[in-house]
Each structure stands twice: as C-alpha cells, then as structure tokens.
PDB file of C-alpha atoms and ligand atoms in Angstrom:
ATOM      1  CA  MET A  18     123.732 106.968 108.911  1.00 98.00           C
ATOM      2  CA  LEU A  19     124.160 110.932 106.686  1.00 98.00           C
ATOM      3  CA  VAL A  20     124.998 113.768 109.027  1.00 98.00           C
ATOM      4  CA  SER A  21     126.403 117.498 108.400  1.00 97.00           C
ATOM      5  CA  GLY A  22     125.947 118.566 111.758  1.00 96.00           C
ATOM      6  CA  THR A  23     125.123 118.979 115.331  1.00 97.00           C
ATOM      7  CA  GLY A  24     123.822 115.013 115.573  1.00 97.00           C
ATOM      8  CA  THR A  25     121.489 115.352 117.964  1.00 98.00           C
ATOM      9  CA  ASN A  26     119.117 112.712 115.678  1.00 98.00           C
ATOM     10  CA  LEU A  27     122.247 110.628 115.102  1.00 98.00           C
ATOM     11  CA  GLN A  28     122.816 110.456 119.356  1.00 98.00           C
ATOM     12  CA  ALA A  29     118.995 109.853 119.680  1.00 98.00           C
ATOM     13  CA  LEU A  30     119.648 106.341 118.038  1.00 98.00           C
ATOM     14  CA  LEU A  31     122.761 105.656 119.679  1.00 98.00           C
ATOM     15  CA  ASP A  32     121.070 106.104 122.564  1.00 98.00           C
ATOM     16  CA  THR A  33     117.610 104.181 122.021  1.00 98.00           C
ATOM     17  CA  VAL A  34     117.880 101.596 119.171  1.00 98.00           C
ATOM     18  CA  HIS A  35     121.550 101.221 118.487  1.00 98.00           C
ATOM     19  CA  GLU A  36     122.839  97.881 119.853  1.00 97.00           C
ATOM     20  CA  ARG A  37     119.351  96.557 120.759  1.00 97.00           C
ATOM     21  CA  GLU A  38     116.615  96.359 117.866  1.00 97.00           C
ATOM     22  CA  ALA A  39     119.561  97.639 115.304  1.00 97.00           C
ATOM     23  CA  GLN A  40     122.748  98.787 114.683  1.00 98.00           C
ATOM     24  CA  VAL A  41     124.458 102.023 114.062  1.00 98.00           C
ATOM     25  CA  VAL A  42     127.312 100.597 111.828  1.00 98.00           C
ATOM     26  CA  ALA A  43     128.938 103.599 110.252  1.00 98.00           C
ATOM     27  CA  VAL A  44     128.279 107.554 110.153  1.00 98.00           C
ATOM     28  CA  ALA A  45     129.385 109.424 106.904  1.00 98.00           C
ATOM     29  CA  SER A  46     129.353 113.256 106.929  1.00 98.00           C
ATOM     30  CA  ASN A  47     129.779 115.687 103.948  1.00 97.00           C
ATOM     31  CA  ALA A  48     131.515 118.090 106.621  1.00 97.00           C
ATOM     32  CA  ALA A  49     134.587 117.342 108.031  1.00 96.00           C
ATOM     33  CA  ALA A  50     133.439 119.609 111.177  1.00 96.00           C
ATOM     34  CA  ALA A  51     130.585 118.010 111.839  1.00 97.00           C
ATOM     35  CA  PRO A  52     130.188 117.733 115.777  1.00 97.00           C
ATOM     36  CA  ALA A  53     128.063 114.297 114.828  1.00 98.00           C
ATOM     37  CA  LEU A  54     131.213 112.732 114.013  1.00 98.00           C
ATOM     38  CA  GLN A  55     132.596 113.286 117.472  1.00 98.00           C
ATOM     39  CA  ARG A  56     129.909 111.567 118.496  1.00 98.00           C
ATOM     40  CA  ALA A  57     129.870 108.650 116.497  1.00 98.00           C
ATOM     41  CA  GLU A  58     133.698 108.070 117.651  1.00 97.00           C
ATOM     42  CA  GLU A  59     132.543 108.345 121.280  1.00 98.00           C
ATOM     43  CA  ARG A  60     130.512 105.157 120.406  1.00 97.00           C
ATOM     44  CA  GLY A  61     133.136 103.667 118.692  1.00 98.00           C
ATOM     45  CA  VAL A  62     130.802 103.873 115.160  1.00 98.00           C
ATOM     46  CA  PRO A  63     133.277 103.716 112.174  1.00 98.00           C
ATOM     47  CA  SER A  64     132.854 107.272 110.406  1.00 98.00           C
ATOM     48  CA  ALA A  65     133.985 108.710 107.168  1.00 98.00           C
ATOM     49  CA  VAL A  66     134.231 112.314 105.583  1.00 98.00           C
ATOM     50  CA  PHE A  67     132.501 112.615 102.513  1.00 98.00           C
ATOM     51  CA  ALA A  68     133.544 116.465 101.122  1.00 97.00           C
ATOM     52  CA  ARG A  69     132.359 117.493  97.589  1.00 94.00           C
ATOM     53  CA  GLY A  70     135.687 119.284  96.731  1.00 95.00           C
ATOM     54  CA  ASP A  71     137.445 115.556  97.388  1.00 97.00           C
ATOM     55  CA  TYR A  72     135.404 114.270  94.226  1.00 97.00           C
ATOM     56  CA  ALA A  73     135.101 114.837  90.721  1.00 97.00           C
ATOM     57  CA  ASP A  74     131.305 116.169  91.265  1.00 95.00           C
ATOM     58  CA  ARG A  75     128.712 115.091  93.263  1.00 94.00           C
ATOM     59  CA  ARG A  76     127.414 111.695  91.411  1.00 95.00           C
ATOM     60  CA  GLU A  77     131.247 110.110  92.174  1.00 97.00           C
ATOM     61  CA  ARG A  78     130.992 111.251  95.577  1.00 97.00           C
ATOM     62  CA  ASP A  79     127.782 109.502  96.192  1.00 97.00           C
ATOM     63  CA  VAL A  80     128.704 106.562  94.582  1.00 97.00           C
ATOM     64  CA  ALA A  81     131.735 106.424  96.790  1.00 98.00           C
ATOM     65  CA  MET A  82     129.545 107.539 100.094  1.00 98.00           C
ATOM     66  CA  ALA A  83     127.447 104.382  98.933  1.00 98.00           C
ATOM     67  CA  GLY A  84     129.991 101.856  98.419  1.00 98.00           C
ATOM     68  CA  TRP A  85     131.742 102.523 101.843  1.00 98.00           C
ATOM     69  CA  LEU A  86     128.063 102.501 103.659  1.00 98.00           C
ATOM     70  CA  ALA A  87     127.423  99.309 101.786  1.00 98.00           C
ATOM     71  CA  GLU A  88     130.625  97.816 102.708  1.00 98.00           C
ATOM     72  CA  ARG A  89     129.509  98.219 106.270  1.00 98.00           C
ATOM     73  CA  GLY A  90     126.755  96.499 106.494  1.00 98.00           C
ATOM     74  CA  ALA A  91     124.382  98.992 105.745  1.00 98.00           C
ATOM     75  CA  ARG A  92     120.656  98.286 105.038  1.00 97.00           C
ATOM     76  CA  LEU A  93     119.041 101.281 106.271  1.00 98.00           C
ATOM     77  CA  VAL A  94     120.762 104.957 104.982  1.00 98.00           C
ATOM     78  CA  VAL A  95     119.191 107.581 108.089  1.00 98.00           C
ATOM     79  CA  LEU A  96     119.725 110.903 107.353  1.00 98.00           C
ATOM     80  CA  ALA A  97     120.024 112.847 110.123  1.00 96.00           C
ATOM     81  CA  GLY A  98     120.481 116.369 109.061  1.00 94.00           C
ATOM     82  CA  TYR A  99     122.098 115.491 106.272  1.00 96.00           C
ATOM     83  CA  MET A 100     121.930 118.869 103.731  1.00 93.00           C
ATOM     84  CA  GLU A 101     122.704 117.651 100.363  1.00 93.00           C
ATOM     85  CA  LEU A 102     120.828 115.864  97.964  1.00 93.00           C
ATOM     86  CA  LEU A 103     121.201 112.933  96.956  1.00 96.00           C
ATOM     87  CA  ARG A 104     121.990 111.414  93.353  1.00 94.00           C
ATOM     88  CA  PRO A 105     120.092 108.714  92.364  1.00 95.00           C
ATOM     89  CA  ASP A 106     123.171 106.534  91.950  1.00 95.00           C
ATOM     90  CA  PHE A 107     122.936 106.565  95.487  1.00 97.00           C
ATOM     91  CA  LEU A 108     119.533 105.884  95.995  1.00 97.00           C
ATOM     92  CA  SER A 109     119.266 102.930  93.732  1.00 96.00           C
ATOM     93  CA  ARG A 110     121.832 101.318  95.899  1.00 97.00           C
ATOM     94  CA  PHE A 111     119.289 101.353  98.838  1.00 97.00           C
ATOM     95  CA  PRO A 112     115.922 100.757  97.206  1.00 95.00           C
ATOM     96  CA  ASP A 113     113.517 101.793  99.826  1.00 94.00           C
ATOM     97  CA  ALA A 114     115.710 102.251 102.546  1.00 97.00           C
ATOM     98  CA  VAL A 115     116.737 106.011 102.927  1.00 98.00           C
ATOM     99  CA  ILE A 116     114.664 107.700 105.276  1.00 98.00           C
ATOM    100  CA  ASN A 117     115.231 111.544 106.942  1.00 98.00           C
ATOM    101  CA  VAL A 118     113.732 113.349 109.603  1.00 98.00           C
ATOM    102  CA  HIS A 119     112.537 117.306 108.867  1.00 98.00           C
ATOM    103  CA  PRO A 120     111.027 119.409 111.305  1.00 98.00           C
ATOM    104  CA  SER A 121     107.758 120.517 109.271  1.00 98.00           C
ATOM    105  CA  LEU A 122     104.227 118.409 109.203  1.00 98.00           C
ATOM    106  CA  LEU A 123     104.910 117.531 104.989  1.00 98.00           C
ATOM    107  CA  PRO A 124     104.351 118.621 102.570  1.00 98.00           C
ATOM    108  CA  ALA A 125     104.433 122.151 103.960  1.00 98.00           C
ATOM    109  CA  PHE A 126     107.815 123.827 104.421  1.00 98.00           C
ATOM    110  CA  PRO A 127     110.163 121.597 102.706  1.00 98.00           C
ATOM    111  CA  GLY A 128     113.583 122.344 102.192  1.00 96.00           C
ATOM    112  CA  ILE A 129     115.837 124.553 104.431  1.00 95.00           C
ATOM    113  CA  ASP A 130     114.332 126.779 107.641  1.00 96.00           C
ATOM    114  CA  ALA A 131     111.579 124.811 107.864  1.00 98.00           C
ATOM    115  CA  ILE A 132     110.540 126.073 111.287  1.00 98.00           C
ATOM    116  CA  GLY A 133     111.510 130.187 109.977  1.00 98.00           C
ATOM    117  CA  GLN A 134     109.126 129.568 106.769  1.00 98.00           C
ATOM    118  CA  ALA A 135     106.450 128.136 109.287  1.00 98.00           C
ATOM    119  CA  LEU A 136     106.689 131.175 111.799  1.00 98.00           C
ATOM    120  CA  ALA A 137     106.033 133.436 108.655  1.00 97.00           C
ATOM    121  CA  TYR A 138     103.388 131.968 107.447  1.00 97.00           C
ATOM    122  CA  GLY A 139     101.877 132.188 111.316  1.00 97.00           C
ATOM    123  CA  VAL A 140     100.685 128.557 111.273  1.00 97.00           C
ATOM    124  CA  LYS A 141      99.648 127.409 115.109  1.00 98.00           C
ATOM    125  CA  VAL A 142     100.265 123.534 114.295  1.00 98.00           C
ATOM    126  CA  PHE A 143     103.944 122.800 114.040  1.00 98.00           C
ATOM    127  CA  GLY A 144     105.514 118.855 113.839  1.00 98.00           C
ATOM    128  CA  VAL A 145     107.890 116.685 112.533  1.00 98.00           C
ATOM    129  CA  THR A 146     108.108 114.025 109.623  1.00 98.00           C
ATOM    130  CA  VAL A 147     109.802 111.407 109.016  1.00 98.00           C
ATOM    131  CA  HIS A 148     109.807 110.260 104.969  1.00 98.00           C
ATOM    132  CA  PHE A 149     111.203 108.235 102.561  1.00 97.00           C
ATOM    133  CA  VAL A 150     113.941 110.162 100.678  1.00 97.00           C
ATOM    134  CA  ASP A 151     113.752 110.243  96.593  1.00 94.00           C
ATOM    135  CA  GLU A 152     115.644 112.455  94.704  1.00 91.00           C
ATOM    136  CA  GLY A 153     113.854 116.026  95.291  1.00 93.00           C
ATOM    137  CA  VAL A 154     113.669 118.329  98.222  1.00 94.00           C
ATOM    138  CA  ASP A 155     111.554 116.392 101.097  1.00 95.00           C
ATOM    139  CA  THR A 156     108.928 114.821  98.790  1.00 95.00           C
ATOM    140  CA  GLY A 157     109.023 111.305  99.254  1.00 95.00           C
ATOM    141  CA  ARG A 158     106.235 109.015 100.703  1.00 97.00           C
ATOM    142  CA  VAL A 159     105.425 110.146 104.605  1.00 97.00           C
ATOM    143  CA  ILE A 160     106.352 107.097 107.084  1.00 98.00           C
ATOM    144  CA  LEU A 161     105.481 108.841 110.743  1.00 98.00           C
ATOM    145  CA  GLN A 162     104.387 112.462 111.763  1.00 98.00           C
ATOM    146  CA  ARG A 163     103.615 113.853 115.000  1.00 98.00           C
ATOM    147  CA  ALA A 164     102.172 117.425 115.532  1.00 98.00           C
ATOM    148  CA  VAL A 165     102.352 120.030 118.281  1.00 98.00           C
ATOM    149  CA  GLU A 166      99.802 122.929 118.935  1.00 98.00           C
ATOM    150  CA  LEU A 167     102.026 126.175 119.459  1.00 98.00           C
ATOM    151  CA  PRO A 168      99.240 128.710 118.653  1.00 97.00           C
ATOM    152  CA  ALA A 169     101.852 131.414 120.464  1.00 96.00           C
ATOM    153  CA  ALA A 170     105.271 130.639 119.253  1.00 95.00           C
ATOM    154  CA  ARG A 171     107.002 133.675 117.967  1.00 92.00           C
ATOM    155  CA  ASP A 172     110.737 132.319 117.875  1.00 95.00           C
ATOM    156  CA  GLN A 173     112.894 129.543 116.210  1.00 97.00           C
ATOM    157  CA  ASP A 174     114.444 128.196 119.474  1.00 97.00           C
ATOM    158  CA  GLU A 175     110.830 128.132 120.829  1.00 97.00           C
ATOM    159  CA  VAL A 176     109.325 125.930 117.967  1.00 98.00           C
ATOM    160  CA  LEU A 177     112.962 123.814 118.063  1.00 97.00           C
ATOM    161  CA  SER A 178     112.496 122.996 121.586  1.00 97.00           C
ATOM    162  CA  ALA A 179     109.190 121.964 121.328  1.00 98.00           C
ATOM    163  CA  LEU A 180     110.401 119.758 118.248  1.00 98.00           C
ATOM    164  CA  ARG A 181     113.307 118.737 119.075  1.00 98.00           C
ATOM    165  CA  PRO A 182     111.705 115.503 121.170  1.00 98.00           C
ATOM    166  CA  LEU A 183     109.456 114.872 118.641  1.00 98.00           C
ATOM    167  CA  GLU A 184     111.855 114.165 116.184  1.00 98.00           C
ATOM    168  CA  HIS A 185     114.130 112.219 118.909  1.00 98.00           C
ATOM    169  CA  SER A 186     110.997 109.913 119.823  1.00 98.00           C
ATOM    170  CA  LEU A 187     110.151 109.588 115.919  1.00 98.00           C
ATOM    171  CA  LEU A 188     113.323 108.656 114.018  1.00 98.00           C
ATOM    172  CA  PRO A 189     114.064 105.602 116.719  1.00 98.00           C
ATOM    173  CA  GLU A 190     110.436 104.510 115.683  1.00 98.00           C
ATOM    174  CA  ALA A 191     110.880 104.367 112.395  1.00 98.00           C
ATOM    175  CA  VAL A 192     114.197 102.680 112.465  1.00 98.00           C
ATOM    176  CA  ARG A 193     112.393 100.306 114.631  1.00 98.00           C
ATOM    177  CA  MET A 194     109.634  99.390 112.091  1.00 97.00           C
ATOM    178  CA  PHE A 195     112.703  98.704 109.524  1.00 97.00           C
ATOM    179  CA  ALA A 196     114.231  96.630 111.533  1.00 96.00           C
ATOM    180  CA  ARG A 197     110.799  94.576 112.134  1.00 96.00           C
ATOM    181  CA  GLY A 198     109.941  94.738 108.232  1.00 95.00           C
ATOM    182  CA  GLU A 199     107.092  97.162 109.012  1.00 95.00           C
ATOM    183  CA  LEU A 200     108.070 100.426 106.763  1.00 88.00           C
ATOM    184  CA  PRO A 201     104.773 100.805 104.335  1.00 78.00           C
ATOM    185  CA  ALA A 202     105.773  99.299 100.673  1.00 76.00           C
ATOM    186  CA  ASP A 203     105.917 101.622  98.118  1.00 78.00           C
ATOM    187  CA  PRO A 204     102.083 101.687  96.654  1.00 78.00           C
ATOM    188  CA  GLY A 205     103.869 102.549  92.920  1.00 73.00           C
ATOM    189  CA  ALA A 206     106.542  99.583  93.020  1.00 68.00           C
ATOM    190  CA  GLY A 207     105.778  96.133  91.303  1.00 59.00           C
TER     191      GLY A 207
HETATM  192  C1  GRF B  60     116.700 118.614 112.236  1.00 77.19           C
HETATM  193  O1  GRF B  60     116.435 119.526 112.919  1.00 77.19           O
HETATM  194  C2  GRF B  60     116.153 117.963 111.212  1.00 77.19           C
HETATM  195  O2  GRF B  60     114.863 117.744 111.441  1.00 77.19           O
HETATM  196  C3  GRF B  60     116.944 118.445 110.425  1.00 77.19           C
HETATM  197  O3  GRF B  60     118.313 118.765 110.439  1.00 77.19           O
HETATM  198  C4  GRF B  60     118.000 119.023 112.185  1.00 77.19           C
HETATM  199  C5  GRF B  60     118.980 118.012 112.450  1.00 77.19           C
HETATM  200  O4  GRF B  60     119.850 118.145 113.305  1.00 77.19           O
HETATM  201  N1  GRF B  60     116.971 117.432 108.789  1.00 77.19           N
HETATM  202  P1  GRF B  60     120.861 117.029 114.297  1.00 77.19           P
HETATM  203  O5  GRF B  60     121.864 117.179 113.734  1.00 77.19           O
HETATM  204  O6  GRF B  60     120.177 115.866 114.469  1.00 77.19           O
HETATM  205  O7  GRF B  60     120.838 117.759 115.466  1.00 77.19           O
END
C-alpha cells in the first residue's frame, strides 16, 4: 500500500480483506506525518517512509520504494491517498498491478480537489473510481466505478461523506478481484 494522509481507505482494507482474501504486507508513505502509518502499526503491518528529500531524485526514491515493497512480497500495489506521481521505474516493477482510488467518475475531474472541481462545475451525479495507475494523473484504465446522485450538493463535506463509503467498499472489492485473478486484462498488451 502507498499512503500520504489520513488512511481511511487503508483502514477499510485492514478491516475487510486483510488476513482473509488478501494480506496487507507493507505500507509505504512519502510523508512521515501521515496518520495512515499509525493505522498500519496498530495492525502490526510493516511500514516505512520514503521522503523525496532523502533521495537524489524521484526516480531513486521510487526505485527504493518499489524494492522495499517487493522484498515484503507485495504483488499488488494499492494507492490510497498517495499524493505523488509514480515513475515508470516503479510501475514496470508491478505490471498491471498498481491501482488507485479517486473521488470522481473518471475521466471527469482528475487530479487534486476532484470534489471541488465537480462542485464548481455544478454536477448532480458524483462518484468514485478504482483504476489502474499509469504515468498520467488519474488516466489509467477503469476497474470499478460507482455513482451517487446528489442534486442539491453544495459543500465538500457533504459530498465527501457520501463518497467515503463508496470508496471503502469499492477498493476492497478491487483487491478481492485481484486475489481471484479477475482484474480486467490490458486490451493493449500482448
Ligand atoms: C481519498 O478520497 C481518495 O479517493 C483519494 O485520496 C483520499 C484518501 O483518503 N485518492 P484516505 O487517506 O484513504 O482517508
């Protein structure tokens, strides 16, 4: 798992699939202060911090982070609020096995502040996407999506509290699919 922040999605995985259909073997963060690290510690999951400033460049950091995860036996890398792009050197280490959860119906509203973007646009249907990660910003193939109609939504907190439960159910579902070998194959590969 890769985290940068609060870690409610990490918690959802720890509370559902962990030690059942899948094993959360390691949690890496780019931010030492991420409360998500505490959640990993409480469940006895090894964690480590890979701060950008501790490495010569992002590539070196990503290579070290990928190596650490691979050594711990990670087969799927789940981004749960990880706030940096990953270098190709990282992605090539886990082909078709890096996924992210994003609080919009992609390809609408990629990047930061997806909910703010959607509110500014005045959308009436919000949603959540779990998708494969590529080198772009929230551009990889979609795995799962769920929508919710909020025709009168005005503020971020209201949308966030409607979307959080969707994230917390969709992300574990995608991990279960991976464990069963059911994630959709890349139509462009092979
Ligand atoms: C979630 O809204 C997720 O969609 C986005 O970052 C947030 C992470 O929240 N990518 P948490 O740290 O899992 O609570």
